PDB file of C-alpha atoms and ligand atoms in Angstrom:
ATOM      1  CA  UNK W  27     -94.858  12.127 -46.158  1.00 90.00           C
ATOM      2  CA  UNK W  28     -95.392  16.098 -46.984  1.00 91.00           C
ATOM      3  CA  UNK W  29     -97.513  16.769 -44.417  1.00 95.00           C
ATOM      4  CA  UNK W  30     -96.462  18.709 -41.038  1.00 96.00           C
ATOM      5  CA  UNK W  31     -96.653  16.063 -38.138  1.00 97.00           C
ATOM      6  CA  UNK W  32    -100.373  18.148 -36.763  1.00 96.00           C
ATOM      7  CA  UNK W  33    -101.834  18.111 -40.053  1.00 96.00           C
ATOM      8  CA  UNK W  34    -100.529  14.264 -40.709  1.00 97.00           C
ATOM      9  CA  UNK W  35    -102.500  13.144 -37.493  1.00 97.00           C
ATOM     10  CA  UNK W  36    -104.921  14.821 -38.284  1.00 96.00           C
ATOM     11  CA  UNK W  37    -105.605  12.492 -41.497  1.00 95.00           C
ATOM     12  CA  UNK W  38    -104.901   9.817 -39.538  1.00 97.00           C
ATOM     13  CA  UNK W  39    -108.470  10.648 -37.370  1.00 96.00           C
ATOM     14  CA  UNK W  40    -110.054  10.985 -40.272  1.00 95.00           C
ATOM     15  CA  UNK W  41    -108.662   7.457 -41.061  1.00 96.00           C
ATOM     16  CA  UNK W  42    -109.845   6.167 -38.146  1.00 96.00           C
ATOM     17  CA  UNK W  43    -113.767   7.541 -38.693  1.00 95.00           C
ATOM     18  CA  UNK W  44    -114.174   5.220 -41.228  1.00 97.00           C
ATOM     19  CA  UNK W  45    -113.263   2.679 -38.897  1.00 94.00           C
ATOM     20  CA  UNK W  46    -116.504   1.710 -37.101  1.00 95.00           C
ATOM     21  CA  UNK W  47    -118.499   1.232 -38.564  1.00 98.00           C
ATOM     22  CA  UNK W  48    -116.800   0.373 -40.860  1.00 98.00           C
ATOM     23  CA  UNK W  49    -115.997   1.416 -44.341  1.00 98.00           C
ATOM     24  CA  UNK W  50    -112.443   1.188 -45.510  1.00 98.00           C
ATOM     25  CA  UNK W  51    -112.676  -0.784 -49.045  1.00 98.00           C
ATOM     26  CA  UNK W  52    -115.377  -0.326 -51.482  1.00 98.00           C
ATOM     27  CA  UNK W  53    -117.328  -3.232 -50.108  1.00 98.00           C
ATOM     28  CA  UNK W  54    -119.220  -0.771 -47.090  1.00 98.00           C
ATOM     29  CA  UNK W  55    -119.710  -3.697 -44.266  1.00 98.00           C
ATOM     30  CA  UNK W  56    -120.946  -1.076 -41.883  1.00 98.00           C
ATOM     31  CA  UNK W  57    -119.826  -4.225 -38.881  1.00 98.00           C
ATOM     32  CA  UNK W  58    -119.467  -2.363 -35.427  1.00 98.00           C
ATOM     33  CA  UNK W  59    -115.241  -3.366 -35.425  1.00 97.00           C
ATOM     34  CA  UNK W  60    -114.671  -1.539 -32.048  1.00 96.00           C
ATOM     35  CA  UNK W  61    -117.092  -4.037 -30.665  1.00 97.00           C
ATOM     36  CA  UNK W  62    -115.936  -6.927 -32.320  1.00 97.00           C
ATOM     37  CA  UNK W  63    -118.066  -7.762 -35.120  1.00 98.00           C
ATOM     38  CA  UNK W  64    -115.423  -8.470 -37.842  1.00 98.00           C
ATOM     39  CA  UNK W  65    -117.412  -8.803 -41.516  1.00 98.00           C
ATOM     40  CA  UNK W  66    -115.840  -9.866 -45.042  1.00 98.00           C
ATOM     41  CA  UNK W  67    -111.774  -9.185 -44.769  1.00 98.00           C
ATOM     42  CA  UNK W  68    -112.255 -10.507 -41.014  1.00 98.00           C
ATOM     43  CA  UNK W  69    -110.019  -7.283 -39.546  1.00 98.00           C
ATOM     44  CA  UNK W  70    -110.831  -6.675 -36.013  1.00 97.00           C
ATOM     45  CA  UNK W  71    -110.175  -2.996 -34.372  1.00 97.00           C
ATOM     46  CA  UNK W  72    -106.731  -4.388 -32.957  1.00 97.00           C
ATOM     47  CA  UNK W  73    -102.993  -4.131 -35.216  1.00 98.00           C
ATOM     48  CA  UNK W  74    -102.298  -6.725 -36.519  1.00 98.00           C
ATOM     49  CA  UNK W  75     -99.153  -7.814 -39.047  1.00 98.00           C
ATOM     50  CA  UNK W  76     -97.395 -10.610 -39.903  1.00 98.00           C
ATOM     51  CA  UNK W  77     -94.423  -9.944 -40.465  1.00 98.00           C
ATOM     52  CA  UNK W  78     -91.780  -6.341 -41.005  1.00 98.00           C
ATOM     53  CA  UNK W  79     -88.671  -7.756 -42.731  1.00 98.00           C
ATOM     54  CA  UNK W  80     -86.376  -5.348 -44.848  1.00 98.00           C
ATOM     55  CA  UNK W  81     -87.121  -7.080 -48.394  1.00 97.00           C
ATOM     56  CA  UNK W  82     -85.439  -7.271 -51.191  1.00 97.00           C
ATOM     57  CA  UNK W  83     -87.213  -8.950 -54.081  1.00 95.00           C
ATOM     58  CA  UNK W  84     -89.744  -5.435 -55.203  1.00 97.00           C
ATOM     59  CA  UNK W  85     -89.303  -4.189 -58.575  1.00 97.00           C
ATOM     60  CA  UNK W  86     -85.253  -2.741 -58.169  1.00 97.00           C
ATOM     61  CA  UNK W  87     -86.298   1.428 -57.674  1.00 98.00           C
ATOM     62  CA  UNK W  88     -88.115   0.134 -54.362  1.00 98.00           C
ATOM     63  CA  UNK W  89     -85.973  -2.297 -53.171  1.00 98.00           C
ATOM     64  CA  UNK W  90     -82.733  -0.471 -54.186  1.00 98.00           C
ATOM     65  CA  UNK W  91     -79.695  -2.327 -52.524  1.00 97.00           C
ATOM     66  CA  UNK W  92     -80.777  -1.514 -49.057  1.00 98.00           C
ATOM     67  CA  UNK W  93     -83.968  -3.179 -49.455  1.00 98.00           C
ATOM     68  CA  UNK W  94     -87.956  -1.955 -48.917  1.00 98.00           C
ATOM     69  CA  UNK W  95     -89.308  -2.192 -45.215  1.00 98.00           C
ATOM     70  CA  UNK W  96     -91.479  -4.174 -45.627  1.00 98.00           C
ATOM     71  CA  UNK W  97     -95.269  -5.155 -43.155  1.00 98.00           C
ATOM     72  CA  UNK W  98     -96.984  -7.372 -43.905  1.00 98.00           C
ATOM     73  CA  UNK W  99     -99.866  -5.970 -42.639  1.00 98.00           C
ATOM     74  CA  UNK W 100    -102.627  -9.714 -42.071  1.00 98.00           C
ATOM     75  CA  UNK W 101    -106.246  -9.855 -44.318  1.00 98.00           C
ATOM     76  CA  UNK W 102    -107.422  -8.499 -47.076  1.00 98.00           C
ATOM     77  CA  UNK W 103    -110.406  -6.913 -48.847  1.00 98.00           C
ATOM     78  CA  UNK W 104    -109.878 -10.040 -51.553  1.00 98.00           C
ATOM     79  CA  UNK W 105    -110.267 -13.388 -51.909  1.00 98.00           C
ATOM     80  CA  UNK W 106    -107.684 -13.932 -53.915  1.00 98.00           C
ATOM     81  CA  UNK W 107    -107.986 -17.875 -55.106  1.00 97.00           C
ATOM     82  CA  UNK W 108    -104.579 -17.946 -56.537  1.00 97.00           C
ATOM     83  CA  UNK W 109    -103.279 -15.650 -52.907  1.00 97.00           C
ATOM     84  CA  UNK W 110     -99.946 -16.038 -52.327  1.00 96.00           C
ATOM     85  CA  UNK W 111     -99.626 -14.572 -48.656  1.00 95.00           C
ATOM     86  CA  UNK W 112    -102.597 -16.368 -47.608  1.00 96.00           C
ATOM     87  CA  UNK W 113    -102.183 -18.020 -44.286  1.00 96.00           C
ATOM     88  CA  UNK W 114    -102.246 -14.454 -42.895  1.00 95.00           C
ATOM     89  CA  UNK W 115    -104.023 -12.303 -45.849  1.00 96.00           C
ATOM     90  CA  UNK W 116    -106.679 -15.636 -45.527  1.00 96.00           C
ATOM     91  CA  UNK W 117    -106.267 -17.167 -42.475  1.00 96.00           C
ATOM     92  CA  UNK W 118    -105.091 -14.152 -40.878  1.00 96.00           C
ATOM     93  CA  UNK W 119    -102.202 -14.878 -39.084  1.00 98.00           C
ATOM     94  CA  UNK W 120    -100.086 -12.652 -37.829  1.00 98.00           C
ATOM     95  CA  UNK W 121     -99.218 -10.604 -34.347  1.00 98.00           C
ATOM     96  CA  UNK W 122    -101.741  -8.425 -32.570  1.00 98.00           C
ATOM     97  CA  UNK W 123     -99.787  -5.801 -31.118  1.00 98.00           C
ATOM     98  CA  UNK W 124    -100.387  -2.084 -30.483  1.00 98.00           C
ATOM     99  CA  UNK W 125     -98.874   1.027 -33.299  1.00 98.00           C
ATOM    100  CA  UNK W 126     -96.363   2.159 -30.735  1.00 98.00           C
ATOM    101  CA  UNK W 127     -94.903  -1.008 -31.232  1.00 98.00           C
ATOM    102  CA  UNK W 128     -94.954  -1.420 -35.280  1.00 98.00           C
ATOM    103  CA  UNK W 129     -93.770   2.590 -34.810  1.00 98.00           C
ATOM    104  CA  UNK W 130     -90.904   0.927 -33.680  1.00 98.00           C
ATOM    105  CA  UNK W 131     -90.661  -1.792 -35.667  1.00 98.00           C
ATOM    106  CA  UNK W 132     -90.860   0.900 -38.110  1.00 98.00           C
ATOM    107  CA  UNK W 133     -87.001   2.464 -37.103  1.00 98.00           C
ATOM    108  CA  UNK W 134     -85.832  -0.052 -36.615  1.00 98.00           C
ATOM    109  CA  UNK W 135     -86.035  -1.054 -40.019  1.00 98.00           C
ATOM    110  CA  UNK W 136     -84.907   2.208 -40.990  1.00 98.00           C
ATOM    111  CA  UNK W 137     -81.549   1.437 -38.759  1.00 98.00           C
ATOM    112  CA  UNK W 138     -80.655  -0.993 -41.009  1.00 98.00           C
ATOM    113  CA  UNK W 139     -80.720   0.624 -43.887  1.00 98.00           C
ATOM    114  CA  UNK W 140     -84.370  -0.058 -46.252  1.00 98.00           C
ATOM    115  CA  UNK W 141     -84.737   2.558 -48.462  1.00 98.00           C
ATOM    116  CA  UNK W 142     -88.853   3.030 -47.635  1.00 98.00           C
ATOM    117  CA  UNK W 143     -91.407   2.104 -45.463  1.00 98.00           C
ATOM    118  CA  UNK W 144     -93.404  -0.754 -47.143  1.00 98.00           C
ATOM    119  CA  UNK W 145     -97.432  -1.275 -46.306  1.00 98.00           C
ATOM    120  CA  UNK W 146     -97.965  -3.934 -48.155  1.00 98.00           C
ATOM    121  CA  UNK W 147    -101.648  -5.078 -47.972  1.00 98.00           C
ATOM    122  CA  UNK W 148    -103.313  -2.419 -45.299  1.00 98.00           C
ATOM    123  CA  UNK W 149    -106.680  -0.719 -46.968  1.00 98.00           C
ATOM    124  CA  UNK W 150    -108.960  -3.091 -43.502  1.00 98.00           C
ATOM    125  CA  UNK W 151    -106.030  -1.340 -40.912  1.00 98.00           C
ATOM    126  CA  UNK W 152    -105.597   0.982 -42.593  1.00 98.00           C
ATOM    127  CA  UNK W 153    -105.786   4.053 -39.126  1.00 98.00           C
ATOM    128  CA  UNK W 154    -104.242   1.418 -37.639  1.00 98.00           C
ATOM    129  CA  UNK W 155    -101.234   2.161 -39.678  1.00 98.00           C
ATOM    130  CA  UNK W 156    -100.583   5.260 -40.769  1.00 98.00           C
ATOM    131  CA  UNK W 157    -100.717   5.253 -37.242  1.00 98.00           C
ATOM    132  CA  UNK W 158     -98.075   3.691 -37.070  1.00 98.00           C
ATOM    133  CA  UNK W 159     -96.375   5.256 -39.663  1.00 98.00           C
ATOM    134  CA  UNK W 160     -97.102   8.528 -38.837  1.00 98.00           C
ATOM    135  CA  UNK W 161     -95.872   8.095 -35.184  1.00 98.00           C
ATOM    136  CA  UNK W 162     -92.226   6.514 -36.435  1.00 98.00           C
ATOM    137  CA  UNK W 163     -91.704  10.184 -37.860  1.00 98.00           C
ATOM    138  CA  UNK W 164     -92.644  11.530 -34.846  1.00 97.00           C
ATOM    139  CA  UNK W 165     -90.098   9.800 -33.527  1.00 98.00           C
ATOM    140  CA  UNK W 166     -87.075  10.261 -36.498  1.00 97.00           C
ATOM    141  CA  UNK W 167     -88.871   8.589 -39.408  1.00 98.00           C
ATOM    142  CA  UNK W 168     -87.930  10.033 -42.587  1.00 98.00           C
ATOM    143  CA  UNK W 169     -88.368   7.491 -44.445  1.00 98.00           C
ATOM    144  CA  UNK W 170     -91.297   7.536 -48.154  1.00 98.00           C
ATOM    145  CA  UNK W 171     -95.037   5.219 -47.850  1.00 98.00           C
ATOM    146  CA  UNK W 172     -95.147   2.880 -49.906  1.00 98.00           C
ATOM    147  CA  UNK W 173     -98.707   2.350 -50.208  1.00 98.00           C
ATOM    148  CA  UNK W 174     -99.172  -1.738 -52.189  1.00 98.00           C
ATOM    149  CA  UNK W 175    -102.572  -2.658 -52.606  1.00 98.00           C
ATOM    150  CA  UNK W 176    -104.953  -4.752 -54.850  1.00 98.00           C
ATOM    151  CA  UNK W 177    -105.734  -1.548 -55.814  1.00 98.00           C
ATOM    152  CA  UNK W 178    -109.554  -2.882 -54.443  1.00 98.00           C
ATOM    153  CA  UNK W 179    -109.838   1.314 -52.658  1.00 98.00           C
ATOM    154  CA  UNK W 180    -112.372   3.744 -52.099  1.00 98.00           C
ATOM    155  CA  UNK W 181    -112.150   7.240 -52.662  1.00 98.00           C
ATOM    156  CA  UNK W 182    -113.151   8.385 -49.382  1.00 97.00           C
ATOM    157  CA  UNK W 183    -109.960   6.770 -47.449  1.00 98.00           C
ATOM    158  CA  UNK W 184    -107.794   7.067 -50.607  1.00 98.00           C
ATOM    159  CA  UNK W 185    -108.042  11.352 -49.730  1.00 97.00           C
ATOM    160  CA  UNK W 186    -107.582  11.145 -46.548  1.00 97.00           C
ATOM    161  CA  UNK W 187    -104.207   9.111 -47.490  1.00 97.00           C
ATOM    162  CA  UNK W 188    -103.295  13.024 -49.609  1.00 97.00           C
ATOM    163  CA  UNK W 189     -99.819  13.469 -48.115  1.00 96.00           C
ATOM    164  CA  UNK W 190     -99.662  11.196 -46.115  1.00 97.00           C
ATOM    165  CA  UNK W 191     -98.458   8.820 -48.917  1.00 98.00           C
ATOM    166  CA  UNK W 192     -95.125   8.934 -51.504  1.00 98.00           C
ATOM    167  CA  UNK W 193     -95.510   5.722 -53.509  1.00 98.00           C
ATOM    168  CA  UNK W 194     -98.808   3.990 -54.422  1.00 98.00           C
ATOM    169  CA  UNK W 195     -98.386   0.729 -55.261  1.00 98.00           C
ATOM    170  CA  UNK W 196    -101.680  -0.391 -56.371  1.00 98.00           C
ATOM    171  CA  UNK W 197    -102.120  -3.630 -59.134  1.00 98.00           C
ATOM    172  CA  UNK W 198    -104.530  -3.609 -61.720  1.00 98.00           C
ATOM    173  CA  UNK W 199    -105.340  -7.392 -62.031  1.00 98.00           C
ATOM    174  CA  UNK W 200    -108.559  -7.184 -63.843  1.00 98.00           C
ATOM    175  CA  UNK W 201    -110.787  -6.293 -66.879  1.00 98.00           C
ATOM    176  CA  UNK W 202    -113.452  -7.962 -66.450  1.00 98.00           C
ATOM    177  CA  UNK W 203    -116.021  -7.777 -63.262  1.00 98.00           C
ATOM    178  CA  UNK W 204    -117.145 -11.764 -64.058  1.00 98.00           C
ATOM    179  CA  UNK W 205    -113.219 -12.814 -64.340  1.00 98.00           C
ATOM    180  CA  UNK W 206    -112.841 -10.855 -61.260  1.00 98.00           C
ATOM    181  CA  UNK W 207    -115.808 -12.430 -59.299  1.00 98.00           C
ATOM    182  CA  UNK W 208    -114.607 -15.833 -60.057  1.00 97.00           C
ATOM    183  CA  UNK W 209    -110.979 -15.467 -58.538  1.00 97.00           C
ATOM    184  CA  UNK W 210    -110.851 -12.923 -55.798  1.00 98.00           C
ATOM    185  CA  UNK W 211    -114.567 -12.990 -54.695  1.00 98.00           C
ATOM    186  CA  UNK W 212    -115.751  -9.556 -55.351  1.00 98.00           C
ATOM    187  CA  UNK W 213    -117.693  -8.383 -57.974  1.00 97.00           C
ATOM    188  CA  UNK W 214    -116.972  -4.482 -58.495  1.00 98.00           C
ATOM    189  CA  UNK W 215    -113.178  -4.249 -58.786  1.00 98.00           C
ATOM    190  CA  UNK W 216    -112.633  -3.071 -61.749  1.00 98.00           C
ATOM    191  CA  UNK W 217    -114.217   0.275 -61.452  1.00 98.00           C
ATOM    192  CA  UNK W 218    -113.189   0.978 -58.010  1.00 98.00           C
ATOM    193  CA  UNK W 219    -109.126  -0.044 -59.517  1.00 98.00           C
ATOM    194  CA  UNK W 220    -109.479   2.197 -61.606  1.00 98.00           C
ATOM    195  CA  UNK W 221    -110.759   4.736 -60.040  1.00 98.00           C
ATOM    196  CA  UNK W 222    -108.524   4.344 -57.546  1.00 98.00           C
ATOM    197  CA  UNK W 223    -105.459   4.288 -60.387  1.00 98.00           C
ATOM    198  CA  UNK W 224    -106.753   7.241 -60.852  1.00 98.00           C
ATOM    199  CA  UNK W 225    -106.904   9.638 -57.559  1.00 98.00           C
ATOM    200  CA  UNK W 226    -103.484   7.960 -57.198  1.00 98.00           C
ATOM    201  CA  UNK W 227    -101.809   9.295 -60.325  1.00 98.00           C
ATOM    202  CA  UNK W 228    -103.427  13.078 -59.553  1.00 98.00           C
ATOM    203  CA  UNK W 229    -102.178  12.861 -55.775  1.00 98.00           C
ATOM    204  CA  UNK W 230     -98.723  11.758 -56.312  1.00 98.00           C
ATOM    205  CA  UNK W 231     -98.085  12.653 -60.592  1.00 98.00           C
ATOM    206  CA  UNK W 232     -95.935   9.758 -62.205  1.00 97.00           C
ATOM    207  CA  UNK W 233     -93.210   8.437 -60.927  1.00 98.00           C
ATOM    208  CA  UNK W 234     -89.549   9.903 -59.349  1.00 98.00           C
ATOM    209  CA  UNK W 235     -86.235   8.987 -58.547  1.00 98.00           C
ATOM    210  CA  UNK W 236     -83.606   9.881 -56.339  1.00 98.00           C
ATOM    211  CA  UNK W 237     -79.262   9.775 -58.104  1.00 97.00           C
ATOM    212  CA  UNK W 238     -79.225   6.232 -57.116  1.00 96.00           C
ATOM    213  CA  UNK W 239     -82.416   5.099 -58.689  1.00 97.00           C
ATOM    214  CA  UNK W 240     -84.662   5.078 -55.758  1.00 98.00           C
ATOM    215  CA  UNK W 241     -87.802   6.060 -55.703  1.00 98.00           C
ATOM    216  CA  UNK W 242     -88.890   8.949 -53.970  1.00 98.00           C
ATOM    217  CA  UNK W 243     -92.258  10.068 -55.238  1.00 98.00           C
ATOM    218  CA  UNK W 244     -95.095   8.810 -58.183  1.00 98.00           C
ATOM    219  CA  UNK W 245     -96.801   5.855 -58.590  1.00 98.00           C
ATOM    220  CA  UNK W 246     -96.320   2.235 -60.560  1.00 98.00           C
ATOM    221  CA  UNK W 247     -98.784  -0.143 -61.219  1.00 98.00           C
ATOM    222  CA  UNK W 248     -98.284  -3.787 -60.580  1.00 98.00           C
ATOM    223  CA  UNK W 249    -100.055  -6.297 -63.767  1.00 98.00           C
ATOM    224  CA  UNK W 250    -100.135  -9.599 -62.479  1.00 98.00           C
ATOM    225  CA  UNK W 251    -100.325 -11.640 -65.796  1.00 98.00           C
ATOM    226  CA  UNK W 252    -102.211 -14.939 -64.915  1.00 97.00           C
ATOM    227  CA  UNK W 253    -102.520 -18.721 -66.352  1.00 97.00           C
ATOM    228  CA  UNK W 254    -105.054 -17.981 -69.723  1.00 96.00           C
ATOM    229  CA  UNK W 255    -104.700 -14.091 -69.648  1.00 96.00           C
ATOM    230  CA  UNK W 256    -107.332 -13.874 -67.999  1.00 96.00           C
ATOM    231  CA  UNK W 257    -105.813 -10.917 -66.721  1.00 96.00           C
ATOM    232  CA  UNK W 258    -107.297  -8.916 -69.485  1.00 97.00           C
ATOM    233  CA  UNK W 259    -104.398  -7.165 -70.827  1.00 98.00           C
ATOM    234  CA  UNK W 260    -104.637  -5.707 -73.215  1.00 98.00           C
ATOM    235  CA  UNK W 261    -108.122  -3.950 -72.351  1.00 98.00           C
ATOM    236  CA  UNK W 262    -106.732  -3.107 -69.406  1.00 98.00           C
ATOM    237  CA  UNK W 263    -104.140  -0.969 -70.615  1.00 98.00           C
ATOM    238  CA  UNK W 264    -105.915   0.294 -73.095  1.00 98.00           C
ATOM    239  CA  UNK W 265    -108.342   1.596 -71.056  1.00 98.00           C
ATOM    240  CA  UNK W 266    -104.442   2.723 -68.953  1.00 98.00           C
ATOM    241  CA  UNK W 267    -103.816   5.093 -71.672  1.00 98.00           C
ATOM    242  CA  UNK W 268    -107.020   6.223 -72.567  1.00 98.00           C
ATOM    243  CA  UNK W 269    -106.754   7.552 -68.484  1.00 98.00           C
ATOM    244  CA  UNK W 270    -103.810   8.354 -67.796  1.00 98.00           C
ATOM    245  CA  UNK W 271    -101.303   8.426 -71.068  1.00 98.00           C
ATOM    246  CA  UNK W 272     -98.622   5.792 -72.192  1.00 98.00           C
ATOM    247  CA  UNK W 273     -96.249   6.871 -69.983  1.00 98.00           C
ATOM    248  CA  UNK W 274     -96.316   5.320 -66.326  1.00 98.00           C
ATOM    249  CA  UNK W 275     -94.710   3.202 -64.877  1.00 98.00           C
ATOM    250  CA  UNK W 276     -96.178   0.119 -65.296  1.00 98.00           C
ATOM    251  CA  UNK W 277     -94.644  -3.632 -63.850  1.00 98.00           C
ATOM    252  CA  UNK W 278     -95.263  -6.395 -65.587  1.00 98.00           C
ATOM    253  CA  UNK W 279     -95.010  -9.841 -63.624  1.00 97.00           C
ATOM    254  CA  UNK W 280     -94.482 -12.818 -63.540  1.00 97.00           C
ATOM    255  CA  UNK W 281     -93.957 -14.819 -60.598  1.00 95.00           C
ATOM    256  CA  UNK W 282     -97.683 -16.734 -60.601  1.00 97.00           C
ATOM    257  CA  UNK W 283     -97.465 -20.162 -59.183  1.00 96.00           C
ATOM    258  CA  UNK W 284    -100.767 -22.323 -58.260  1.00 97.00           C
ATOM    259  CA  UNK W 285    -101.183 -21.566 -54.132  1.00 97.00           C
ATOM    260  CA  UNK W 286    -103.946 -21.287 -51.840  1.00 97.00           C
ATOM    261  CA  UNK W 287    -107.039 -22.680 -53.755  1.00 96.00           C
ATOM    262  CA  UNK W 288    -105.796 -22.474 -57.515  1.00 97.00           C
ATOM    263  CA  UNK W 289    -104.343 -26.022 -57.007  1.00 97.00           C
ATOM    264  CA  UNK W 290    -108.360 -27.219 -57.434  1.00 96.00           C
ATOM    265  CA  UNK W 291    -109.100 -25.109 -59.781  1.00 95.00           C
ATOM    266  CA  UNK W 292    -108.954 -26.673 -63.312  1.00 95.00           C
ATOM    267  CA  UNK W 293    -106.669 -23.499 -65.852  1.00 95.00           C
ATOM    268  CA  UNK W 294    -105.459 -21.931 -62.587  1.00 97.00           C
ATOM    269  CA  UNK W 295    -103.381 -25.211 -61.628  1.00 97.00           C
ATOM    270  CA  UNK W 296     -99.648 -24.484 -62.942  1.00 97.00           C
ATOM    271  CA  UNK W 297     -97.293 -22.344 -63.630  1.00 96.00           C
ATOM    272  CA  UNK W 298     -97.495 -19.477 -66.416  1.00 96.00           C
ATOM    273  CA  UNK W 299     -96.157 -20.201 -69.313  1.00 96.00           C
ATOM    274  CA  UNK W 300     -93.238 -17.988 -70.819  1.00 95.00           C
ATOM    275  CA  UNK W 301     -95.371 -18.002 -73.510  1.00 96.00           C
ATOM    276  CA  UNK W 302     -97.923 -16.206 -72.296  1.00 97.00           C
ATOM    277  CA  UNK W 303     -95.862 -13.689 -69.913  1.00 97.00           C
ATOM    278  CA  UNK W 304     -94.291 -12.496 -73.285  1.00 97.00           C
ATOM    279  CA  UNK W 305     -97.335 -12.029 -74.815  1.00 97.00           C
ATOM    280  CA  UNK W 306     -98.614  -9.527 -72.360  1.00 97.00           C
ATOM    281  CA  UNK W 307     -94.851  -7.571 -72.875  1.00 97.00           C
ATOM    282  CA  UNK W 308     -95.891  -7.580 -76.419  1.00 97.00           C
ATOM    283  CA  UNK W 309     -99.390  -5.690 -75.197  1.00 98.00           C
ATOM    284  CA  UNK W 310     -98.558  -3.184 -72.831  1.00 98.00           C
ATOM    285  CA  UNK W 311     -95.202  -2.454 -75.861  1.00 97.00           C
ATOM    286  CA  UNK W 312     -97.470  -2.693 -79.207  1.00 98.00           C
ATOM    287  CA  UNK W 313    -100.370  -0.247 -77.107  1.00 98.00           C
ATOM    288  CA  UNK W 314     -97.697   2.867 -77.011  1.00 98.00           C
ATOM    289  CA  UNK W 315     -96.318   2.184 -72.868  1.00 98.00           C
ATOM    290  CA  UNK W 316     -92.777   2.678 -72.744  1.00 97.00           C
ATOM    291  CA  UNK W 317     -92.010   2.756 -69.063  1.00 98.00           C
ATOM    292  CA  UNK W 318     -92.297  -1.238 -68.669  1.00 97.00           C
ATOM    293  CA  UNK W 319     -90.657  -2.743 -65.982  1.00 97.00           C
ATOM    294  CA  UNK W 320     -90.392  -6.966 -67.234  1.00 96.00           C
ATOM    295  CA  UNK W 321     -89.698  -9.984 -64.527  1.00 90.00           C
ATOM    296  CA  UNK W 322     -86.871 -12.486 -65.250  1.00 83.00           C
ATOM    297  CA  UNK W 323     -88.993 -15.308 -65.445  1.00 75.00           C
ATOM    298  CA  UNK W 324     -85.409 -17.313 -64.041  1.00 70.00           C
ATOM    299  CA  UNK W 325     -84.921 -15.143 -61.108  1.00 64.00           C
ATOM    300  CA  UNK W 326     -89.064 -14.732 -59.625  1.00 56.00           C
ATOM    301  CA  UNK W 327     -90.105 -17.113 -56.721  1.00 44.00           C
ATOM    302  CA  UNK W 328     -93.131 -16.188 -55.639  1.00 38.00           C
ATOM    303  CA  UNK W 329     -92.354 -13.586 -53.262  1.00 34.00           C
TER     304      UNK W 329
HETATM  305  S1  SF4 R  17    -111.962  -2.532 -44.553  1.00 57.77           S
HETATM  306 FE1  SF4 R  17    -112.833  -5.314 -44.054  1.00 57.77          FE
HETATM  307  S2  SF4 R  17    -115.305  -4.943 -42.389  1.00 57.77           S
HETATM  308 FE2  SF4 R  17    -114.179  -1.597 -43.074  1.00 57.77          FE
HETATM  309  S3  SF4 R  17    -115.333  -2.668 -45.527  1.00 57.77           S
HETATM  310 FE3  SF4 R  17    -114.150  -3.460 -46.173  1.00 57.77          FE
HETATM  311  S4  SF4 R  17    -113.829  -6.012 -45.731  1.00 57.77           S
HETATM  312 FE4  SF4 R  17    -115.533  -4.698 -45.339  1.00 57.77          FE
END
């Protein structure tokens, strides 16, 4: 966070203004969350968190040697039929708490030596999670903030995050809204995701790492390869090359497995083949991308 505390608190107040009626994501449900109403994501007014832990399975520059202080928030603005986090993203499992309690947990994670605080699927609860982070900063936290998102974001929210977020970790999930609708129950993913990625790049610039190779600022774009090539690698990366050039940091992920509703979906009811993953890598390399993180298929366990 590069903002002074007073300004950071003002930004969080600005985010809170989008909370009720809720327009924290492009769905713009407009529900009165403070009155107990829920929208598409089913998030309520109270902060709900599924887990807080040292996570060693993120990209090497995020997990480093001491892990990432990962906060898995409950609820999500998408409904991916293959979601590996469905108990809390779709079913809402988690624990209600006050932002001050989460701030304490962030400080506990920092005391365990993590490299960053990593908010996973923060959007439906962004004001509450950022409130916790700013509170932890006020109590001495100095770690960078990672905003780990599906990429389905509104510019109105992102602009309020400028200066609060150090590292953006957005997905570039799909290149086709029909596929996004079928797999993730979202009709307008592509335009919102692309506009969000461009805005994130404007805010934080290219990935920066310290002397130990740990990310301190910037953006890593994640692209999960799914069976049958439904993720649209070529079209997505042709767009990205045009929008941001070929030096942007990319993370190509092969950890797909048929979780949640995927076993009921023909074509999605199997693991990825090595050929499918290698084809995606070859495509981004052919398009000229130079900063590509790839996973070892034998080492991923579906984190
Ligand atoms: S965050 Fe949830 S309630 Fe708010 S607009 Fe998005 S889906 Fe609707």
